[in-house]
Amino acid sequence: MVCNDPCCRLHSRFLVGAHMSLRTPLGQVLGQGSAKDGTGHFWGQRVSGMALLVLGLWFAYSMATIPGFSHSEALAFIAPPLNAVLLLLLVASLGYHSNLGVQVVIEDYVHGHATKLVSLILSRFAHTFLAVAAAYGIIKIGLGA
Amino acid sequence: MSNNGRPLSPHLSIYSWPITMTTSILHRATGLGLSVGFIVLAAWLLDAAVGAEAYSAMVSYLDTTVGRVLLVGWSFAFFFHLANGVRHFVWDVGRGFEIRQANASAWFVMILAVVSTAGFWWVRT
Protein backbone atom coordinates (compact mmCIF):
# COMPACT_ATOMS: atom_id res chain seq x y z
CA MET A 1 0.00 0.00 0.00
CA VAL A 2 1.01 3.60 -0.48
CA CYS A 3 2.14 5.05 2.83
CA ASN A 4 0.23 8.14 3.90
CA ASP A 5 2.16 8.69 7.08
CA PRO A 6 3.20 12.41 7.17
CA CYS A 7 6.87 11.58 7.65
CA CYS A 8 6.74 9.29 4.69
CA ARG A 9 5.03 11.82 2.46
CA LEU A 10 7.60 14.42 3.44
CA HIS A 11 10.67 12.30 2.92
CA SER A 12 9.60 9.59 0.52
CA ARG A 13 11.73 10.94 -2.28
CA PHE A 14 14.80 10.57 -0.08
CA LEU A 15 14.04 7.40 1.91
CA VAL A 16 14.01 3.79 0.79
CA GLY A 17 12.84 1.90 3.84
CA ALA A 18 10.12 -0.19 5.46
CA HIS A 19 7.48 2.41 4.67
CA MET A 20 7.88 2.11 0.93
CA SER A 21 6.07 -0.56 -1.04
CA LEU A 22 7.98 -2.54 -3.61
CA ARG A 23 4.83 -3.03 -5.67
CA THR A 24 4.26 -0.90 -8.74
CA PRO A 25 1.42 1.66 -8.70
CA LEU A 26 -0.35 -0.32 -11.45
CA GLY A 27 -0.04 -3.54 -9.43
CA GLN A 28 -1.54 -1.82 -6.39
CA VAL A 29 -4.50 -0.57 -8.40
CA LEU A 30 -5.23 -3.90 -10.08
CA GLY A 31 -4.76 -5.91 -6.86
CA GLN A 32 -4.14 -9.13 -8.80
CA GLY A 33 -1.03 -10.36 -6.96
CA SER A 34 1.88 -12.26 -8.49
CA ALA A 35 -0.33 -14.95 -10.04
CA LYS A 36 -2.09 -12.17 -12.01
CA ASP A 37 -5.59 -13.46 -11.38
CA GLY A 38 -6.29 -12.19 -7.88
CA THR A 39 -8.49 -14.15 -5.50
CA GLY A 40 -11.01 -15.31 -8.13
CA HIS A 41 -9.87 -18.94 -8.08
CA PHE A 42 -9.93 -19.07 -4.28
CA TRP A 43 -13.45 -17.66 -4.04
CA GLY A 44 -14.77 -19.81 -6.88
CA GLN A 45 -13.49 -22.93 -5.13
CA ARG A 46 -15.02 -21.92 -1.76
CA VAL A 47 -18.44 -20.81 -2.99
CA SER A 48 -18.91 -23.86 -5.25
CA GLY A 49 -17.72 -25.95 -2.29
CA MET A 50 -20.48 -24.46 -0.13
CA ALA A 51 -23.06 -25.24 -2.82
CA LEU A 52 -21.74 -28.80 -3.10
CA LEU A 53 -21.90 -29.25 0.66
CA VAL A 54 -25.69 -28.92 0.43
CA LEU A 55 -26.23 -30.50 -3.01
CA GLY A 56 -23.78 -33.33 -2.30
CA LEU A 57 -25.44 -34.30 0.97
CA TRP A 58 -28.84 -34.23 -0.77
CA PHE A 59 -27.48 -36.45 -3.56
CA ALA A 60 -25.85 -38.88 -1.11
CA TYR A 61 -29.11 -39.10 0.84
CA SER A 62 -31.01 -39.71 -2.42
CA MET A 63 -28.59 -42.43 -3.54
CA ALA A 64 -28.87 -44.13 -0.14
CA THR A 65 -32.67 -44.11 -0.11
CA ILE A 66 -33.63 -44.52 -3.80
CA PRO A 67 -35.64 -47.78 -4.04
CA GLY A 68 -33.36 -49.32 -6.69
CA PHE A 69 -31.29 -48.71 -9.80
CA SER A 70 -33.45 -50.17 -12.54
CA HIS A 71 -34.09 -47.89 -15.52
CA SER A 72 -37.62 -47.03 -14.43
CA GLU A 73 -36.50 -46.32 -10.87
CA ALA A 74 -33.73 -44.04 -12.15
CA LEU A 75 -36.21 -42.13 -14.33
CA ALA A 76 -38.65 -41.83 -11.42
CA PHE A 77 -35.89 -40.24 -9.37
CA ILE A 78 -34.54 -37.85 -12.03
CA ALA A 79 -37.83 -36.65 -13.58
CA PRO A 80 -39.61 -34.73 -10.74
CA PRO A 81 -38.98 -30.95 -11.17
CA LEU A 82 -37.30 -30.42 -7.80
CA ASN A 83 -34.95 -33.38 -8.27
CA ALA A 84 -34.17 -32.33 -11.86
CA VAL A 85 -33.35 -28.77 -10.79
CA LEU A 86 -31.17 -29.95 -7.88
CA LEU A 87 -29.38 -32.40 -10.20
CA LEU A 88 -28.74 -29.58 -12.71
CA LEU A 89 -27.30 -27.42 -9.93
CA LEU A 90 -25.24 -30.39 -8.74
CA VAL A 91 -23.60 -31.14 -12.10
CA ALA A 92 -23.02 -27.42 -12.77
CA SER A 93 -21.28 -26.75 -9.44
CA LEU A 94 -19.51 -30.11 -9.54
CA GLY A 95 -18.12 -29.43 -13.02
CA TYR A 96 -16.98 -25.96 -11.96
CA HIS A 97 -15.47 -27.11 -8.64
CA SER A 98 -13.79 -30.14 -10.21
CA ASN A 99 -12.31 -28.02 -13.00
CA LEU A 100 -10.77 -25.63 -10.46
CA GLY A 101 -9.37 -28.56 -8.44
CA VAL A 102 -7.90 -30.41 -11.42
CA GLN A 103 -6.47 -27.09 -12.65
CA VAL A 104 -4.42 -26.74 -9.46
CA VAL A 105 -3.19 -30.33 -9.71
CA ILE A 106 -2.10 -29.78 -13.32
CA GLU A 107 -0.39 -26.50 -12.41
CA ASP A 108 1.44 -28.29 -9.58
CA TYR A 109 2.58 -31.45 -11.35
CA VAL A 110 2.72 -30.77 -15.10
CA HIS A 111 5.86 -28.78 -15.79
CA GLY A 112 6.41 -28.29 -19.53
CA HIS A 113 4.83 -25.03 -20.63
CA ALA A 114 3.11 -26.49 -23.70
CA THR A 115 2.09 -29.72 -21.92
CA LYS A 116 0.66 -27.72 -19.04
CA LEU A 117 -1.32 -25.41 -21.32
CA VAL A 118 -2.69 -28.30 -23.38
CA SER A 119 -3.61 -30.24 -20.21
CA LEU A 120 -5.45 -27.23 -18.77
CA ILE A 121 -7.41 -26.70 -21.98
CA LEU A 122 -8.28 -30.41 -22.30
CA SER A 123 -9.38 -30.51 -18.65
CA ARG A 124 -11.68 -27.55 -19.19
CA PHE A 125 -13.13 -29.09 -22.37
CA ALA A 126 -13.67 -32.44 -20.60
CA HIS A 127 -15.39 -30.80 -17.61
CA THR A 128 -17.62 -28.70 -19.86
CA PHE A 129 -18.50 -31.76 -21.93
CA LEU A 130 -19.41 -33.84 -18.85
CA ALA A 131 -21.52 -31.07 -17.31
CA VAL A 132 -23.39 -30.40 -20.57
CA ALA A 133 -23.90 -34.14 -21.26
CA ALA A 134 -25.28 -34.67 -17.75
CA ALA A 135 -27.50 -31.56 -18.02
CA TYR A 136 -28.84 -32.74 -21.38
CA GLY A 137 -29.76 -36.10 -19.84
CA ILE A 138 -31.49 -34.49 -16.85
CA ILE A 139 -33.49 -32.03 -18.99
CA LYS A 140 -34.48 -34.71 -21.50
CA ILE A 141 -35.81 -36.94 -18.72
CA GLY A 142 -37.41 -34.02 -16.87
CA LEU A 143 -39.32 -32.89 -19.96
CA GLY A 144 -40.25 -36.49 -20.73
CA ALA A 145 -38.93 -36.14 -24.27
CA MET B 1 27.14 -36.87 18.09
CA SER B 2 25.53 -35.54 21.23
CA ASN B 3 22.22 -33.77 20.86
CA ASN B 4 21.02 -33.90 24.48
CA GLY B 5 18.29 -36.36 23.57
CA ARG B 6 16.53 -33.89 21.31
CA PRO B 7 14.52 -35.55 18.53
CA LEU B 8 16.17 -35.39 15.12
CA SER B 9 12.89 -35.50 13.23
CA PRO B 10 12.48 -35.17 10.34
CA HIS B 11 14.95 -37.90 9.47
CA LEU B 12 14.54 -41.15 7.58
CA SER B 13 14.59 -43.57 10.51
CA ILE B 14 12.76 -41.54 13.13
CA TYR B 15 10.46 -39.35 11.09
CA SER B 16 7.09 -39.12 12.74
CA TRP B 17 4.44 -38.99 10.02
CA PRO B 18 1.86 -36.36 11.00
CA ILE B 19 -1.81 -37.25 10.60
CA THR B 20 -2.36 -33.84 9.02
CA MET B 21 -0.09 -34.96 6.16
CA THR B 22 -2.39 -37.91 5.54
CA THR B 23 -5.51 -35.75 5.45
CA SER B 24 -3.82 -33.20 3.19
CA ILE B 25 -2.77 -35.85 0.66
CA LEU B 26 -6.14 -37.60 0.95
CA HIS B 27 -7.99 -34.34 0.27
CA ARG B 28 -6.26 -33.97 -3.09
CA ALA B 29 -6.44 -37.69 -3.90
CA THR B 30 -10.15 -37.96 -3.08
CA GLY B 31 -10.80 -34.75 -5.04
CA LEU B 32 -9.16 -36.27 -8.11
CA GLY B 33 -11.05 -39.54 -7.53
CA LEU B 34 -14.34 -37.64 -7.38
CA SER B 35 -13.45 -35.89 -10.64
CA VAL B 36 -13.23 -39.35 -12.21
CA GLY B 37 -16.51 -40.20 -10.49
CA PHE B 38 -18.05 -37.20 -12.27
CA ILE B 39 -17.58 -39.17 -15.52
CA VAL B 40 -19.66 -42.01 -14.08
CA LEU B 41 -22.34 -39.64 -12.77
CA ALA B 42 -22.62 -37.92 -16.16
CA ALA B 43 -22.74 -41.32 -17.91
CA TRP B 44 -25.46 -42.51 -15.51
CA LEU B 45 -27.64 -39.44 -16.17
CA LEU B 46 -27.05 -39.41 -19.93
CA ASP B 47 -27.59 -43.16 -20.37
CA ALA B 48 -30.79 -42.96 -18.35
CA ALA B 49 -32.02 -40.41 -20.90
CA VAL B 50 -30.77 -42.39 -23.92
CA GLY B 51 -32.80 -45.50 -23.13
CA ALA B 52 -33.24 -48.74 -21.21
CA GLU B 53 -30.63 -50.64 -23.24
CA ALA B 54 -27.80 -48.13 -22.84
CA TYR B 55 -28.77 -47.67 -19.18
CA SER B 56 -28.66 -51.35 -18.25
CA ALA B 57 -25.33 -51.77 -20.07
CA MET B 58 -23.91 -48.87 -18.07
CA VAL B 59 -25.25 -50.14 -14.74
CA SER B 60 -24.01 -53.69 -15.44
CA TYR B 61 -20.42 -52.35 -15.45
CA LEU B 62 -20.98 -50.97 -11.95
CA ASP B 63 -22.67 -54.17 -10.76
CA THR B 64 -19.40 -56.12 -10.79
CA THR B 65 -16.83 -56.73 -8.06
CA VAL B 66 -14.56 -54.02 -9.49
CA GLY B 67 -17.54 -51.68 -9.90
CA ARG B 68 -18.69 -52.22 -6.32
CA VAL B 69 -15.21 -51.60 -4.93
CA LEU B 70 -15.05 -48.38 -6.97
CA LEU B 71 -18.48 -47.28 -5.70
CA VAL B 72 -17.45 -47.87 -2.08
CA GLY B 73 -14.26 -45.91 -2.84
CA TRP B 74 -16.23 -43.02 -4.33
CA SER B 75 -18.59 -42.91 -1.36
CA PHE B 76 -15.61 -42.73 1.03
CA ALA B 77 -13.92 -40.12 -1.19
CA PHE B 78 -17.15 -38.08 -1.16
CA PHE B 79 -17.59 -38.12 2.63
CA PHE B 80 -13.90 -37.49 3.29
CA HIS B 81 -13.59 -34.61 0.82
CA LEU B 82 -16.81 -33.07 2.15
CA ALA B 83 -15.79 -33.31 5.81
CA ASN B 84 -12.24 -32.13 5.16
CA GLY B 85 -13.62 -29.33 2.98
CA VAL B 86 -15.56 -28.06 5.99
CA ARG B 87 -12.26 -28.28 7.93
CA HIS B 88 -10.75 -26.02 5.27
CA PHE B 89 -13.63 -23.56 5.71
CA VAL B 90 -12.81 -23.36 9.42
CA TRP B 91 -9.18 -22.62 8.54
CA ASP B 92 -10.32 -20.00 6.02
CA VAL B 93 -11.88 -17.93 8.81
CA GLY B 94 -8.59 -18.22 10.73
CA ARG B 95 -9.47 -20.85 13.33
CA GLY B 96 -8.14 -24.30 14.20
CA PHE B 97 -4.49 -23.75 13.23
CA GLU B 98 -2.94 -24.87 16.53
CA ILE B 99 -1.12 -28.19 16.13
CA ARG B 100 -3.34 -29.94 18.70
CA GLN B 101 -6.50 -28.58 17.03
CA ALA B 102 -5.29 -29.56 13.55
CA ASN B 103 -4.40 -33.08 14.72
CA ALA B 104 -7.74 -33.48 16.48
CA SER B 105 -9.75 -32.22 13.50
CA ALA B 106 -7.74 -34.52 11.20
CA TRP B 107 -8.68 -37.58 13.25
CA PHE B 108 -12.26 -36.35 13.56
CA VAL B 109 -12.55 -36.01 9.77
CA MET B 110 -11.01 -39.45 9.17
CA ILE B 111 -13.34 -41.17 11.61
CA LEU B 112 -16.39 -39.22 10.39
CA ALA B 113 -15.63 -40.22 6.79
CA VAL B 114 -15.33 -43.93 7.66
CA VAL B 115 -18.49 -43.88 9.80
CA SER B 116 -20.45 -41.96 7.13
CA THR B 117 -19.34 -44.41 4.43
CA ALA B 118 -20.38 -47.37 6.61
CA GLY B 119 -23.68 -45.65 7.41
CA PHE B 120 -24.36 -44.92 3.76
CA TRP B 121 -23.93 -48.56 2.72
CA TRP B 122 -25.84 -49.76 5.79
CA VAL B 123 -28.85 -47.67 4.64
CA ARG B 124 -28.28 -48.63 0.99
CA THR B 125 -28.19 -52.43 1.49
PDB file of N, CA and C in Angstrom, chain A residues 46 56 59-60 63-64 66-67 69 71 74-75 94-95 98 102 104 108-109 133 137 140-141, chain B residues 28 32 35 38-39 41-42 44-46 48-49 51-52 55 78 82 86 89 92 120 123-124:
ATOM      1  N   ARG A  46     -14.281 -21.909  -3.038  1.00  0.00           N
ATOM      2  CA  ARG A  46     -15.016 -21.917  -1.761  1.00  0.00           C
ATOM      3  C   ARG A  46     -16.524 -21.882  -1.977  1.00  0.00           C
ATOM      4  N   GLY A  56     -24.411 -32.023  -2.435  1.00  0.00           N
ATOM      5  CA  GLY A  56     -23.778 -33.331  -2.296  1.00  0.00           C
ATOM      6  C   GLY A  56     -24.454 -34.177  -1.232  1.00  0.00           C
ATOM      7  N   PHE A  59     -27.684 -35.371  -2.589  1.00  0.00           N
ATOM      8  CA  PHE A  59     -27.479 -36.448  -3.565  1.00  0.00           C
ATOM      9  C   PHE A  59     -27.110 -37.756  -2.857  1.00  0.00           C
ATOM     10  N   ALA A  60     -26.234 -37.676  -1.847  1.00  0.00           N
ATOM     11  CA  ALA A  60     -25.848 -38.883  -1.109  1.00  0.00           C
ATOM     12  C   ALA A  60     -27.069 -39.490  -0.418  1.00  0.00           C
ATOM     13  N   MET A  63     -29.174 -41.168  -3.064  1.00  0.00           N
ATOM     14  CA  MET A  63     -28.594 -42.431  -3.536  1.00  0.00           C
ATOM     15  C   MET A  63     -28.719 -43.527  -2.484  1.00  0.00           C
ATOM     16  N   ALA A  64     -28.739 -43.125  -1.204  1.00  0.00           N
ATOM     17  CA  ALA A  64     -28.872 -44.126  -0.141  1.00  0.00           C
ATOM     18  C   ALA A  64     -30.300 -44.622  -0.028  1.00  0.00           C
ATOM     19  N   ILE A  66     -32.918 -44.194  -2.563  1.00  0.00           N
ATOM     20  CA  ILE A  66     -33.633 -44.515  -3.798  1.00  0.00           C
ATOM     21  C   ILE A  66     -33.982 -46.014  -3.775  1.00  0.00           C
ATOM     22  N   PRO A  67     -35.227 -46.372  -4.167  1.00  0.00           N
ATOM     23  CA  PRO A  67     -35.639 -47.784  -4.040  1.00  0.00           C
ATOM     24  C   PRO A  67     -34.708 -48.760  -4.753  1.00  0.00           C
ATOM     25  N   PHE A  69     -31.972 -49.344  -8.673  1.00  0.00           N
ATOM     26  CA  PHE A  69     -31.286 -48.709  -9.796  1.00  0.00           C
ATOM     27  C   PHE A  69     -31.691 -49.296 -11.148  1.00  0.00           C
ATOM     28  N   HIS A  71     -33.902 -49.065 -14.668  1.00  0.00           N
ATOM     29  CA  HIS A  71     -34.086 -47.892 -15.524  1.00  0.00           C
ATOM     30  C   HIS A  71     -35.301 -47.074 -15.092  1.00  0.00           C
ATOM     31  N   ALA A  74     -34.605 -45.188 -11.910  1.00  0.00           N
ATOM     32  CA  ALA A  74     -33.733 -44.041 -12.148  1.00  0.00           C
ATOM     33  C   ALA A  74     -34.526 -42.879 -12.734  1.00  0.00           C
ATOM     34  N   LEU A  75     -35.388 -43.178 -13.721  1.00  0.00           N
ATOM     35  CA  LEU A  75     -36.211 -42.129 -14.334  1.00  0.00           C
ATOM     36  C   LEU A  75     -37.143 -41.498 -13.306  1.00  0.00           C
ATOM     37  N   LEU A  94     -20.529 -29.058  -9.579  1.00  0.00           N
ATOM     38  CA  LEU A  94     -19.514 -30.114  -9.544  1.00  0.00           C
ATOM     39  C   LEU A  94     -18.511 -29.934 -10.682  1.00  0.00           C
ATOM     40  N   GLY A  95     -19.019 -29.639 -11.890  1.00  0.00           N
ATOM     41  CA  GLY A  95     -18.122 -29.427 -13.025  1.00  0.00           C
ATOM     42  C   GLY A  95     -17.203 -28.245 -12.793  1.00  0.00           C
ATOM     43  N   SER A  98     -14.755 -29.125  -9.773  1.00  0.00           N
ATOM     44  CA  SER A  98     -13.793 -30.140 -10.210  1.00  0.00           C
ATOM     45  C   SER A  98     -12.777 -29.531 -11.169  1.00  0.00           C
ATOM     46  N   VAL A 102      -8.813 -29.745 -10.479  1.00  0.00           N
ATOM     47  CA  VAL A 102      -7.902 -30.406 -11.420  1.00  0.00           C
ATOM     48  C   VAL A 102      -6.907 -29.398 -11.977  1.00  0.00           C
ATOM     49  N   VAL A 104      -5.519 -26.913 -10.418  1.00  0.00           N
ATOM     50  CA  VAL A 104      -4.422 -26.741  -9.455  1.00  0.00           C
ATOM     51  C   VAL A 104      -3.470 -27.933  -9.516  1.00  0.00           C
ATOM     52  N   ASP A 108       0.422 -27.826 -10.525  1.00  0.00           N
ATOM     53  CA  ASP A 108       1.445 -28.292  -9.576  1.00  0.00           C
ATOM     54  C   ASP A 108       2.362 -29.353 -10.171  1.00  0.00           C
ATOM     55  N   TYR A 109       1.812 -30.247 -10.977  1.00  0.00           N
ATOM     56  CA  TYR A 109       2.576 -31.448 -11.348  1.00  0.00           C
ATOM     57  C   TYR A 109       2.984 -31.510 -12.813  1.00  0.00           C
ATOM     58  N   ALA A 133     -23.309 -32.820 -20.986  1.00  0.00           N
ATOM     59  CA  ALA A 133     -23.903 -34.136 -21.256  1.00  0.00           C
ATOM     60  C   ALA A 133     -24.863 -34.524 -20.135  1.00  0.00           C
ATOM     61  N   GLY A 137     -29.038 -34.923 -20.302  1.00  0.00           N
ATOM     62  CA  GLY A 137     -29.760 -36.105 -19.837  1.00  0.00           C
ATOM     63  C   GLY A 137     -30.857 -35.746 -18.844  1.00  0.00           C
ATOM     64  N   LYS A 140     -33.725 -33.815 -20.622  1.00  0.00           N
ATOM     65  CA  LYS A 140     -34.478 -34.711 -21.501  1.00  0.00           C
ATOM     66  C   LYS A 140     -35.447 -35.569 -20.683  1.00  0.00           C
ATOM     67  N   ILE A 141     -34.956 -36.107 -19.567  1.00  0.00           N
ATOM     68  CA  ILE A 141     -35.811 -36.939 -18.722  1.00  0.00           C
ATOM     69  C   ILE A 141     -36.886 -36.077 -18.054  1.00  0.00           C
TER      70      ILE A 141
ATOM     71  N   ARG B  28      -6.537 -34.112  -1.665  1.00  0.00           N
ATOM     72  CA  ARG B  28      -6.262 -33.971  -3.094  1.00  0.00           C
ATOM     73  C   ARG B  28      -6.581 -35.275  -3.828  1.00  0.00           C
ATOM     74  N   LEU B  32      -9.415 -35.740  -6.774  1.00  0.00           N
ATOM     75  CA  LEU B  32      -9.163 -36.273  -8.114  1.00  0.00           C
ATOM     76  C   LEU B  32     -10.058 -37.486  -8.388  1.00  0.00           C
ATOM     77  N   SER B  35     -13.406 -36.408  -9.273  1.00  0.00           N
ATOM     78  CA  SER B  35     -13.448 -35.887 -10.639  1.00  0.00           C
ATOM     79  C   SER B  35     -13.655 -37.027 -11.629  1.00  0.00           C
ATOM     80  N   PHE B  38     -17.165 -38.103 -11.516  1.00  0.00           N
ATOM     81  CA  PHE B  38     -18.046 -37.198 -12.268  1.00  0.00           C
ATOM     82  C   PHE B  38     -18.353 -37.796 -13.647  1.00  0.00           C
ATOM     83  N   ILE B  39     -17.367 -38.499 -14.223  1.00  0.00           N
ATOM     84  CA  ILE B  39     -17.581 -39.166 -15.518  1.00  0.00           C
ATOM     85  C   ILE B  39     -18.699 -40.190 -15.382  1.00  0.00           C
ATOM     86  N   LEU B  41     -21.067 -40.309 -13.042  1.00  0.00           N
ATOM     87  CA  LEU B  41     -22.339 -39.639 -12.771  1.00  0.00           C
ATOM     88  C   LEU B  41     -22.958 -39.109 -14.066  1.00  0.00           C
ATOM     89  N   ALA B  42     -22.123 -38.458 -14.886  1.00  0.00           N
ATOM     90  CA  ALA B  42     -22.619 -37.919 -16.158  1.00  0.00           C
ATOM     91  C   ALA B  42     -23.105 -39.058 -17.055  1.00  0.00           C
ATOM     92  N   TRP B  44     -24.231 -41.977 -16.094  1.00  0.00           N
ATOM     93  CA  TRP B  44     -25.460 -42.514 -15.510  1.00  0.00           C
ATOM     94  C   TRP B  44     -26.667 -41.672 -15.938  1.00  0.00           C
ATOM     95  N   LEU B  45     -26.535 -40.338 -15.821  1.00  0.00           N
ATOM     96  CA  LEU B  45     -27.642 -39.444 -16.167  1.00  0.00           C
ATOM     97  C   LEU B  45     -27.923 -39.463 -17.669  1.00  0.00           C
ATOM     98  N   LEU B  46     -26.858 -39.447 -18.482  1.00  0.00           N
ATOM     99  CA  LEU B  46     -27.050 -39.414 -19.933  1.00  0.00           C
ATOM    100  C   LEU B  46     -27.631 -40.730 -20.429  1.00  0.00           C
ATOM    101  N   ALA B  48     -29.402 -42.848 -18.786  1.00  0.00           N
ATOM    102  CA  ALA B  48     -30.795 -42.961 -18.349  1.00  0.00           C
ATOM    103  C   ALA B  48     -31.709 -42.269 -19.351  1.00  0.00           C
ATOM    104  N   ALA B  49     -31.217 -41.151 -19.931  1.00  0.00           N
ATOM    105  CA  ALA B  49     -32.019 -40.407 -20.904  1.00  0.00           C
ATOM    106  C   ALA B  49     -32.019 -41.095 -22.259  1.00  0.00           C
ATOM    107  N   GLY B  51     -31.855 -44.393 -23.036  1.00  0.00           N
ATOM    108  CA  GLY B  51     -32.802 -45.498 -23.132  1.00  0.00           C
ATOM    109  C   GLY B  51     -32.454 -46.667 -22.233  1.00  0.00           C
ATOM    110  N   ALA B  52     -33.385 -47.617 -22.135  1.00  0.00           N
ATOM    111  CA  ALA B  52     -33.240 -48.740 -21.213  1.00  0.00           C
ATOM    112  C   ALA B  52     -32.021 -49.600 -21.542  1.00  0.00           C
ATOM    113  N   TYR B  55     -28.804 -47.806 -20.632  1.00  0.00           N
ATOM    114  CA  TYR B  55     -28.769 -47.674 -19.182  1.00  0.00           C
ATOM    115  C   TYR B  55     -28.357 -48.982 -18.505  1.00  0.00           C
ATOM    116  N   PHE B  78     -16.161 -39.150  -1.305  1.00  0.00           N
ATOM    117  CA  PHE B  78     -17.151 -38.083  -1.155  1.00  0.00           C
ATOM    118  C   PHE B  78     -17.231 -37.599   0.290  1.00  0.00           C
ATOM    119  N   LEU B  82     -15.799 -33.975   1.604  1.00  0.00           N
ATOM    120  CA  LEU B  82     -16.811 -33.068   2.148  1.00  0.00           C
ATOM    121  C   LEU B  82     -16.449 -32.636   3.570  1.00  0.00           C
ATOM    122  N   VAL B  86     -15.040 -28.882   4.900  1.00  0.00           N
ATOM    123  CA  VAL B  86     -15.561 -28.058   5.994  1.00  0.00           C
ATOM    124  C   VAL B  86     -14.410 -27.651   6.916  1.00  0.00           C
ATOM    125  N   PHE B  89     -12.833 -24.762   5.471  1.00  0.00           N
ATOM    126  CA  PHE B  89     -13.629 -23.556   5.706  1.00  0.00           C
ATOM    127  C   PHE B  89     -13.305 -22.959   7.074  1.00  0.00           C
ATOM    128  N   ASP B  92     -10.190 -21.223   6.819  1.00  0.00           N
ATOM    129  CA  ASP B  92     -10.324 -20.002   6.017  1.00  0.00           C
ATOM    130  C   ASP B  92     -10.747 -18.805   6.861  1.00  0.00           C
ATOM    131  N   PHE B 120     -23.748 -45.002   5.075  1.00  0.00           N
ATOM    132  CA  PHE B 120     -24.357 -44.916   3.755  1.00  0.00           C
ATOM    133  C   PHE B 120     -24.680 -46.305   3.219  1.00  0.00           C
ATOM    134  N   VAL B 123     -27.514 -48.114   5.084  1.00  0.00           N
ATOM    135  CA  VAL B 123     -28.846 -47.675   4.637  1.00  0.00           C
ATOM    136  C   VAL B 123     -29.132 -48.243   3.243  1.00  0.00           C
ATOM    137  N   ARG B 124     -28.107 -48.219   2.386  1.00  0.00           N
ATOM    138  CA  ARG B 124     -28.283 -48.634   0.987  1.00  0.00           C
ATOM    139  C   ARG B 124     -28.621 -50.126   0.861  1.00  0.00           C
TER     140      ARG B 124
END
